[in-house]
Short mmCIF file of C-alpha atoms and ligand atoms in Angstrom, two decimals:
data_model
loop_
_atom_site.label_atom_id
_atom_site.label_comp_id
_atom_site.label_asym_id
_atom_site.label_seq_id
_atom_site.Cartn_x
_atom_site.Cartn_y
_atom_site.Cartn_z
CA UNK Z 1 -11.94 -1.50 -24.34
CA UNK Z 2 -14.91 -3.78 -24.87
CA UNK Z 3 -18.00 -1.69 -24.80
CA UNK Z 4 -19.91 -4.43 -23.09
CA UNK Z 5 -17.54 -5.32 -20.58
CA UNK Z 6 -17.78 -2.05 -19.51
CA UNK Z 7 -21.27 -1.78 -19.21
CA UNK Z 8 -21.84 -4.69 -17.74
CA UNK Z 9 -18.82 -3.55 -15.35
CA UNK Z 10 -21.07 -0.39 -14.73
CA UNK Z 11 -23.91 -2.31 -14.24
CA UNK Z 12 -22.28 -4.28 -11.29
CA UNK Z 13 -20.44 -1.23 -9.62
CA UNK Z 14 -23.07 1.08 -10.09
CA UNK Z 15 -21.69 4.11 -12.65
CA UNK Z 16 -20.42 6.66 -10.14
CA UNK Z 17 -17.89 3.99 -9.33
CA UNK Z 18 -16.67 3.41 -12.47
CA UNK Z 19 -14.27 5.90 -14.02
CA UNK Z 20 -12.52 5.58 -17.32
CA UNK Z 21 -8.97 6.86 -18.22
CA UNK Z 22 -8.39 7.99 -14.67
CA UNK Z 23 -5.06 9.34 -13.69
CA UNK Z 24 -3.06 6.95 -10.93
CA UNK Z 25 -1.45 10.30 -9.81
CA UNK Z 26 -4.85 11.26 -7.66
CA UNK Z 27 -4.51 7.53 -6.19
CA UNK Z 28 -1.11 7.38 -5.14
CA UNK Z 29 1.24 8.79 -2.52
CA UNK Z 30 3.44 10.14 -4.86
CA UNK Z 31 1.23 12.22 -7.13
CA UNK Z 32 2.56 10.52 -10.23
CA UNK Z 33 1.68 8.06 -12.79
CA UNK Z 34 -0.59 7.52 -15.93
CA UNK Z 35 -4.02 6.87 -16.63
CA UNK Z 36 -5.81 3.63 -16.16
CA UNK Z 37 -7.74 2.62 -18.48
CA UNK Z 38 -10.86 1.61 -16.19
CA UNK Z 39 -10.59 2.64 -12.34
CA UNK Z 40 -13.22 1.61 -10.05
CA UNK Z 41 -14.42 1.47 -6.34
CA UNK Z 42 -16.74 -1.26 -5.82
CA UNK Z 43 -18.32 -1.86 -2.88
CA UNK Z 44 -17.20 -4.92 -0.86
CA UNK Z 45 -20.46 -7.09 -2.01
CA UNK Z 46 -19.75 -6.60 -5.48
CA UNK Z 47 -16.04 -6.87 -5.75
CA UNK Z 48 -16.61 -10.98 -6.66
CA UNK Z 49 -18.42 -10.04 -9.40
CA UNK Z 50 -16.11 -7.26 -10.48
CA UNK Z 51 -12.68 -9.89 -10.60
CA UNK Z 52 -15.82 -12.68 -12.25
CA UNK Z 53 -16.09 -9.96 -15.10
CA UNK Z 54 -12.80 -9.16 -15.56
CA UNK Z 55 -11.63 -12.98 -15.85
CA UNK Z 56 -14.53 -13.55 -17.92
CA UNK Z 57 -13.41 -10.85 -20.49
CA UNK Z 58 -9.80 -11.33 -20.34
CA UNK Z 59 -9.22 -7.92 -18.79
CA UNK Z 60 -6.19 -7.31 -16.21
CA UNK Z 61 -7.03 -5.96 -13.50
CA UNK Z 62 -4.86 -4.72 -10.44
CA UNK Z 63 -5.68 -3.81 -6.74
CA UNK Z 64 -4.87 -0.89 -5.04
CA UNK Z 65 -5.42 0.24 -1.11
CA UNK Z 66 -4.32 3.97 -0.46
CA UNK Z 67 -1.59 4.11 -3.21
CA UNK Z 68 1.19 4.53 -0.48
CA UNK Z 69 3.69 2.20 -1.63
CA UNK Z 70 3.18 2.06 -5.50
CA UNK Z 71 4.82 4.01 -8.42
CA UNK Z 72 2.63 4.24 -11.64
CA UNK Z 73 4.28 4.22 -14.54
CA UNK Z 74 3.76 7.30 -16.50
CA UNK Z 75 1.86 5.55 -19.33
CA UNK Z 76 -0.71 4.45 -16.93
CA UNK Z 77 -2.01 0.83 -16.30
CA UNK Z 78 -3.99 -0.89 -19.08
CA UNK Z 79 -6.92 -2.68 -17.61
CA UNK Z 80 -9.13 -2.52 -14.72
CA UNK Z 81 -7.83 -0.59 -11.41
CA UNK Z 82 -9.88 -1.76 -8.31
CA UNK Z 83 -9.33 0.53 -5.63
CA UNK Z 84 -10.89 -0.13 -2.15
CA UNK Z 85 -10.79 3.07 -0.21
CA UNK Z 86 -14.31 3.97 -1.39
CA UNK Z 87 -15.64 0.87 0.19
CA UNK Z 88 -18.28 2.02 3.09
CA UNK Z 89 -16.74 1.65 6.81
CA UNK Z 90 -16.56 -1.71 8.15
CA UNK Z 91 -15.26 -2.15 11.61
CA UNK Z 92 -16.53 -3.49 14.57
CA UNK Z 93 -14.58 -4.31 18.07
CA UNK Z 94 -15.58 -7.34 20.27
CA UNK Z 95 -13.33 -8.04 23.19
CA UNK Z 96 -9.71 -7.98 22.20
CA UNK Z 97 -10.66 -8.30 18.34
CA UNK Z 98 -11.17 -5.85 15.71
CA UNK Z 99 -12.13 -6.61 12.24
CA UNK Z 100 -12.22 -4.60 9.76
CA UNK Z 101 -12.70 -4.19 6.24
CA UNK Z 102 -9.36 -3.60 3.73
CA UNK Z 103 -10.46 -0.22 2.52
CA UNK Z 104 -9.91 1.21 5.97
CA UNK Z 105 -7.06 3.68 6.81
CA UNK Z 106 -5.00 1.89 9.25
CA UNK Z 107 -4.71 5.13 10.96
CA UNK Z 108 -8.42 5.05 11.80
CA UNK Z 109 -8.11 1.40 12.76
CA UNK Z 110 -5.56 1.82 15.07
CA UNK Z 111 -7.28 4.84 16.64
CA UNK Z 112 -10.92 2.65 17.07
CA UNK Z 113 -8.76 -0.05 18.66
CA UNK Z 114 -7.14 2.25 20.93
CA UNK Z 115 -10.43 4.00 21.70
CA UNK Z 116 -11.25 0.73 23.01
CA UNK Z 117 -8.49 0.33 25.29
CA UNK Z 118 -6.31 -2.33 22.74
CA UNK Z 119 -2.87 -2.60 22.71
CA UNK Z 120 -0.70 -3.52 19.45
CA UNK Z 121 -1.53 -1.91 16.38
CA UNK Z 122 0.77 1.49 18.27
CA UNK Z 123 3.14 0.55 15.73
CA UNK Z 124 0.76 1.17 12.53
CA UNK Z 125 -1.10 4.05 13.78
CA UNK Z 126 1.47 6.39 11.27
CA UNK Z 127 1.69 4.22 8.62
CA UNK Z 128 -0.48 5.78 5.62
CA UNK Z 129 -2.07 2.75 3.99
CA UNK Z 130 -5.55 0.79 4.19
CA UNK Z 131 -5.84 -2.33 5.86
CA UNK Z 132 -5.29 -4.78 3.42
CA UNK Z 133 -2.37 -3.12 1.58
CA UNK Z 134 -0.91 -3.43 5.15
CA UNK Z 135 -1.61 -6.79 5.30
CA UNK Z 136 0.06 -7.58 2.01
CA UNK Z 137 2.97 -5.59 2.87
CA UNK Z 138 3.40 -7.24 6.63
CA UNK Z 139 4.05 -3.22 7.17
CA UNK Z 140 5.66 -2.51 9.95
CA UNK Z 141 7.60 0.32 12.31
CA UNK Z 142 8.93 0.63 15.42
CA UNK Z 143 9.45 -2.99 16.28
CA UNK Z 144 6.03 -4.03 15.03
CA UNK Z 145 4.75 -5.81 11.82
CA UNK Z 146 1.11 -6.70 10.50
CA UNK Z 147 1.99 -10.57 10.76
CA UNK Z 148 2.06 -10.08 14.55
CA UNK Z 149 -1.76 -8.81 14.94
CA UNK Z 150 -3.43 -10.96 12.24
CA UNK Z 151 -5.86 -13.60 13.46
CA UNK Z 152 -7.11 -14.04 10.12
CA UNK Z 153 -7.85 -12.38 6.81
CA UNK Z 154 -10.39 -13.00 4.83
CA UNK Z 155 -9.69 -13.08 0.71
CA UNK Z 156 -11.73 -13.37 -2.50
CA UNK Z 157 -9.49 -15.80 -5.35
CA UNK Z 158 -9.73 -14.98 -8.80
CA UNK Z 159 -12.95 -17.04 -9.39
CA UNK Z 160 -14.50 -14.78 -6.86
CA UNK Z 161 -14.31 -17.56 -4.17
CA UNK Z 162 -14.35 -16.29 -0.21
CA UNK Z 163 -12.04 -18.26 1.89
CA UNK Z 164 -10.17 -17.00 5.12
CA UNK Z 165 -6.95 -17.64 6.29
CA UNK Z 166 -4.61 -17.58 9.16
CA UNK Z 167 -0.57 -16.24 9.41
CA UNK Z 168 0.33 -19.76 8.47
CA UNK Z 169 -0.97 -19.43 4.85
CA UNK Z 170 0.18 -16.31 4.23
CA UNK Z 171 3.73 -16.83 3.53
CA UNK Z 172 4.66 -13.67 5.66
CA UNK Z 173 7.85 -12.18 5.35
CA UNK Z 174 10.22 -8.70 5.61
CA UNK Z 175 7.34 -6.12 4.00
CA UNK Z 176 6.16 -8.84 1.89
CA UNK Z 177 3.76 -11.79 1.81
CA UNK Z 178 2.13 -14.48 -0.76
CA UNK Z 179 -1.17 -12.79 -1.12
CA UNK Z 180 -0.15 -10.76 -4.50
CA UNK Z 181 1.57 -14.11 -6.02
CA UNK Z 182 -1.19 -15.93 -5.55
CA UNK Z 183 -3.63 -13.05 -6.68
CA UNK Z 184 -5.62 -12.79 -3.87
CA UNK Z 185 -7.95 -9.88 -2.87
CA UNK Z 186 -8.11 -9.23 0.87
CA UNK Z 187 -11.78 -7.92 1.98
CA UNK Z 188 -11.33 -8.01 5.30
CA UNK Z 189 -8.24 -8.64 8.61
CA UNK Z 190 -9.27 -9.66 11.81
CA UNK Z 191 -6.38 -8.44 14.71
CA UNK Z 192 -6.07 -10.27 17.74
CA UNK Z 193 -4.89 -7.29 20.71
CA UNK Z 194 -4.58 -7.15 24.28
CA UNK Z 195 -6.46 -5.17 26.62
CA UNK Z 196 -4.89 -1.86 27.92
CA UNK Z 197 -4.87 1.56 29.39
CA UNK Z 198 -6.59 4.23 27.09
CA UNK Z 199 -4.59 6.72 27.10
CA UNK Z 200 -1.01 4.92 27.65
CA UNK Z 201 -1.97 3.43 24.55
CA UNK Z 202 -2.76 6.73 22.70
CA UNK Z 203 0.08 8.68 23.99
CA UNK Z 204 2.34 5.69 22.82
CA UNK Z 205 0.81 6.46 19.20
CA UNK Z 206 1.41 9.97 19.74
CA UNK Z 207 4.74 9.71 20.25
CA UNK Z 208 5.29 7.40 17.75
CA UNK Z 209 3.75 10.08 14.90
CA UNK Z 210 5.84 12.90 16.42
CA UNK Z 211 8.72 10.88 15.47
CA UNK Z 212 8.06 10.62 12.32
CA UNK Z 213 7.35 13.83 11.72
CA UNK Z 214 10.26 15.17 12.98
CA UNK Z 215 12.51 12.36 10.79
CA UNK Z 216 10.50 11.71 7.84
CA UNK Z 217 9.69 14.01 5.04
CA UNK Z 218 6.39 14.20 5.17
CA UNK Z 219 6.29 17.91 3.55
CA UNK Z 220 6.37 15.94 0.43
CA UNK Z 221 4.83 13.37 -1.47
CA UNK Z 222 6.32 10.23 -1.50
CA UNK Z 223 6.01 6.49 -0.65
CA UNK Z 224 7.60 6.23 2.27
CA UNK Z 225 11.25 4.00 2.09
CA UNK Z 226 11.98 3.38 -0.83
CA UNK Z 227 14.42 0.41 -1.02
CA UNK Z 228 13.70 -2.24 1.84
CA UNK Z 229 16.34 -2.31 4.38
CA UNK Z 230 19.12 -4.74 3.61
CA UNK Z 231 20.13 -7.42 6.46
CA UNK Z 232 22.57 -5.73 8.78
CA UNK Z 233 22.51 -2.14 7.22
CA UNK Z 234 20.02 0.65 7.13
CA UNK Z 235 19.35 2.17 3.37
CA UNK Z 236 19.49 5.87 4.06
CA UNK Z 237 22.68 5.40 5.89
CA UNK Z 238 23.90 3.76 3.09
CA UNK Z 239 22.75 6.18 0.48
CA UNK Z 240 24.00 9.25 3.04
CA UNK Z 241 27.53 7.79 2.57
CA UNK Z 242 27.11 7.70 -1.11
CA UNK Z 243 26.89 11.30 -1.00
CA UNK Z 244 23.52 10.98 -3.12
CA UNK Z 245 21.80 13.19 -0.11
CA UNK Z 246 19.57 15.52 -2.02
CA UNK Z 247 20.79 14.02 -4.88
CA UNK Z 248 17.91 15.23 -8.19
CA UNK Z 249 16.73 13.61 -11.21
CA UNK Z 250 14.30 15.98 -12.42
CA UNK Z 251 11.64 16.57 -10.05
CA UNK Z 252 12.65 13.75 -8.12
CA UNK Z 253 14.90 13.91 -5.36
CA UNK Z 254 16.59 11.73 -2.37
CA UNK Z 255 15.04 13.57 0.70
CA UNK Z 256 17.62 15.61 2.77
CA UNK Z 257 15.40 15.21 6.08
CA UNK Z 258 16.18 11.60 5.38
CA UNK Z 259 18.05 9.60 2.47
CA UNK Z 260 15.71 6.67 2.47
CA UNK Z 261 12.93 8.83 1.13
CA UNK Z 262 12.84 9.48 -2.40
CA UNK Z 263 10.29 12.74 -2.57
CA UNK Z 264 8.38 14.21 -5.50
CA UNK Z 265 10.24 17.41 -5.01
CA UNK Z 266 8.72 19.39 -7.92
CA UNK Z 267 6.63 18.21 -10.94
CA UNK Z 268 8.44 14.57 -10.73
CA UNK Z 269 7.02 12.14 -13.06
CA UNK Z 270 7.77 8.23 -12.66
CA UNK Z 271 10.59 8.35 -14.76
CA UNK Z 272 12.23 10.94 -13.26
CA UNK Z 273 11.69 8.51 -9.61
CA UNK Z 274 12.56 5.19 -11.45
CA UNK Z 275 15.77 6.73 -12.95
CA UNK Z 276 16.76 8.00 -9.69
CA UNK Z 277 16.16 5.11 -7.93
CA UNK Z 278 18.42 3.27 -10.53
CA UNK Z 279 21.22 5.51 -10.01
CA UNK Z 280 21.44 5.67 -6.40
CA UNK Z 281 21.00 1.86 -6.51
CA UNK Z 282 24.09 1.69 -8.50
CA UNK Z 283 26.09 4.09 -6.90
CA UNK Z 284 25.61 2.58 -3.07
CA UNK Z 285 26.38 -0.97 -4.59
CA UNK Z 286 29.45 0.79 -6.27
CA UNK Z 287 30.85 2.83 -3.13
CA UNK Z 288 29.39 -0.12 -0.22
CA UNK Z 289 28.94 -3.55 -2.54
CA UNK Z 290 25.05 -3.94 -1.01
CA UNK Z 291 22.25 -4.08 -3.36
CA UNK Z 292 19.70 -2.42 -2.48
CA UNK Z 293 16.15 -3.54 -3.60
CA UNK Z 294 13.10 -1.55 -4.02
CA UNK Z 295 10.62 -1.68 -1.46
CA UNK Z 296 8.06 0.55 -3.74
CA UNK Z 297 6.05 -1.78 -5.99
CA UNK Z 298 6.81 -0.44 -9.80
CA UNK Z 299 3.27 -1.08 -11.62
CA UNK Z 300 2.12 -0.55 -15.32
CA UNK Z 301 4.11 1.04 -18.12
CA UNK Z 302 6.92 3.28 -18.03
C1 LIG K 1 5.05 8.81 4.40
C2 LIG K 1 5.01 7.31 4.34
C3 LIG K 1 5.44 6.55 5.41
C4 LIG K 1 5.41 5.14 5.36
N1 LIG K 1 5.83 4.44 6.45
C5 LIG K 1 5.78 3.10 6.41
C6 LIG K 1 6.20 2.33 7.55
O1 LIG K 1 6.57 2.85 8.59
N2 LIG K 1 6.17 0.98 7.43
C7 LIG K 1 5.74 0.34 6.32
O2 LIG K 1 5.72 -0.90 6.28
N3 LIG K 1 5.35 1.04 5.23
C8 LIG K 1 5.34 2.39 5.25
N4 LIG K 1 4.94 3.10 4.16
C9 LIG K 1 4.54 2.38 2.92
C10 LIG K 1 3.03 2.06 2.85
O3 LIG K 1 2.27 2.96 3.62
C11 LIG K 1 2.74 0.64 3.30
O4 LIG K 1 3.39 -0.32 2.49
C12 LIG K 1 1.23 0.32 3.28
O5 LIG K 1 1.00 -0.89 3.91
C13 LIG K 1 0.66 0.26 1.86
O6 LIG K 1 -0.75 0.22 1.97
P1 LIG K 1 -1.67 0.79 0.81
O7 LIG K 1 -3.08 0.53 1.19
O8 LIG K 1 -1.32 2.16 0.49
O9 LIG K 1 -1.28 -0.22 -0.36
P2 LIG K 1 -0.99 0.12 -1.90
O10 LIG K 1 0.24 0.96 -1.98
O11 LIG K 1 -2.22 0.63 -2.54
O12 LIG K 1 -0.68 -1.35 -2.44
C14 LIG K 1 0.44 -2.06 -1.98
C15 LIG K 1 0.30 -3.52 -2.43
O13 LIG K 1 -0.83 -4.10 -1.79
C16 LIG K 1 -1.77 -4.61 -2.75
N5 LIG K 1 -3.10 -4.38 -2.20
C17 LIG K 1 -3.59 -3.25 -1.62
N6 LIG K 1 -4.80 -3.48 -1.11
C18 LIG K 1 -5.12 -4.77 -1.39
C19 LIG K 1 -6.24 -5.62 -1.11
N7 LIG K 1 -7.30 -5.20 -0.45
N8 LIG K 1 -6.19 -6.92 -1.54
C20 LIG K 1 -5.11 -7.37 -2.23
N9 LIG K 1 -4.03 -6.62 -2.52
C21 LIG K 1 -4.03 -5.35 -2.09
C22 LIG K 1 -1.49 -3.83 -4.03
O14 LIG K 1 -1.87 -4.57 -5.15
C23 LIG K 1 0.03 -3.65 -3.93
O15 LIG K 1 0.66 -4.83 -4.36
C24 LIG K 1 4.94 4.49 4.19
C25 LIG K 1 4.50 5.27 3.10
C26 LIG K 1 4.52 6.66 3.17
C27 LIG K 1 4.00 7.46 2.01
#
């Protein structure tokens, strides 16, 4: 890579932040995948001038929140990885709003707003990603999805521009939304909740996590479901009845706590999870006719 893009990179993110051939596997979920070739974790007042560099030098660069629903290829990503969980805290509460900056665990935001005696982010308390790779998900659970809370979100374009935006332009949909086609970088969400009781509100979370804990395999690394869940059906029922329960590929398996989970079981490597999900893709649209389509983002080279 171009020495002085680099520096000049370094220069802008200060050179803690900067890390070259950096393995994906410490930044994701599911312990796998490759180096990339430049990682770093600016700090929110610099990350215009990071994606200004990077266009200005013809690199490629890619976002990442808490790694919680990507698989890394094994050869790694070529370019510039900008990953936002390093940003300082940013949150603040006024009234019935919380804003609060992407690189924030949505677990923590979800506790501050029930802290406060807010109601509606229950749902998202469990769900293991920062705030903006929640927003550009629309994750949800339990009834509840990101698109409901959002006020507005505030993103940087790929000349580095600030605008922010409400629901409307987001192009919201089932675990997906426009910000990644239009190559947008969220900085910061704004949720719009409703007042209520303290500890009705954290008991509901509680309940909620206890849930998944005693459904979800979380024993083991993964990315949560794995294929998004096809109108009318649920995917580990349908990949239960395809008898791939448990069902290996080297260190990859389909969780037996529950199908829609594929887990690093041992060692996997993203092969070993791609060619798994392949198969069991095939064999439920063999035994059932659905097609079932991954809800894991598959990034760099395999
Ligand atoms: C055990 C487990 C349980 C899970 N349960 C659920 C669940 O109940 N519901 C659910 O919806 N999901 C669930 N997930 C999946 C995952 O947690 C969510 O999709 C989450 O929203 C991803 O957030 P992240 O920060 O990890 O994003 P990443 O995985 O890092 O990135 C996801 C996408 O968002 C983009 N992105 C991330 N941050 C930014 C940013 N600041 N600006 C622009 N683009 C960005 C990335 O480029 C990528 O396209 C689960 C995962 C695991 C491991």
């Amino acid at each position: 890579m171009n020495q002085q893009f680099l520096d000049e990179l370094k220069a802008v993110t200060g050179e803690e932040r900067l890390k070259e051939r950096e393995p994906m596997s410490r930044h994701t979920t599911f312990r796998v995948g490759g180096e990339a070739d430049v990682f770093v974790s600016p700090e929110y007042e610099t990350l215009a001038d990071v994606i200004r560099l990077c266009r200005q030098y013809e690199e490629p660069y890619y976002i990442i929140g808490n790694g919680s629903n990507l698989l890394v290829g094994d050869k790694g990503i070529r370019g510039v990885v900008i990953g936002m969980t390093r940003t300082a805290p940013r949150i603040e509460v006024s009234d019935n709003r919380v804003r609060a900056g992407a690189g924030m665990l949505l677990s923590t935001t979800a506790a501050c707003a029930a802290e406060h005696g807010l109601s509606g982010m229950e749902f998202a308390a469990g769900i293991p990603g920062s705030v903006g790779g929640a927003v550009v998900m629309n994750a949800g659970a339990y009834g509840g999805e990101m698109k409901d809370i959002i006020e507005k979100v505030t993103v940087l374009d790929e000349e580095g521009r600030r605008a922010e935006l409400t629901p409307r332009d987001l192009d919201f949909g089932y675990r997906r939304s426009g910000i990644a086609e239009r190559r947008l970088l969220v900085t910061e969400a704004v949720f719009l909740l409703s007042h209520g009781e303290r500890e009705a509100i954290r008991g509901e979370m509680h309940r909620l996590m206890q849930e998944r804990t005693l459904k979800q395999p979380l024993e083991y690394p993964s990315a949560g479901s794995t294929f998004k869940r096809p109108p009318g059906f649920f995917a580990g029922k349908l990949i239960m009845d395809a008898g791939l329960r448990g069902y290996r590929v080297g260190g990859a398996q389909v969780s037996e706590k529950h199908c829609g989970f594929v887990i690093n079981r041992e060692d996997a490597t993203a092969d070993d999870v791609r060619r798994l999900m392949q198969e069991v893709a095939q064999k439920v649209e063999e035994m059932s006719g659905v097609r079932l389509e991954p809800e894991v983002k598959m990034i760099g080279e395999f």
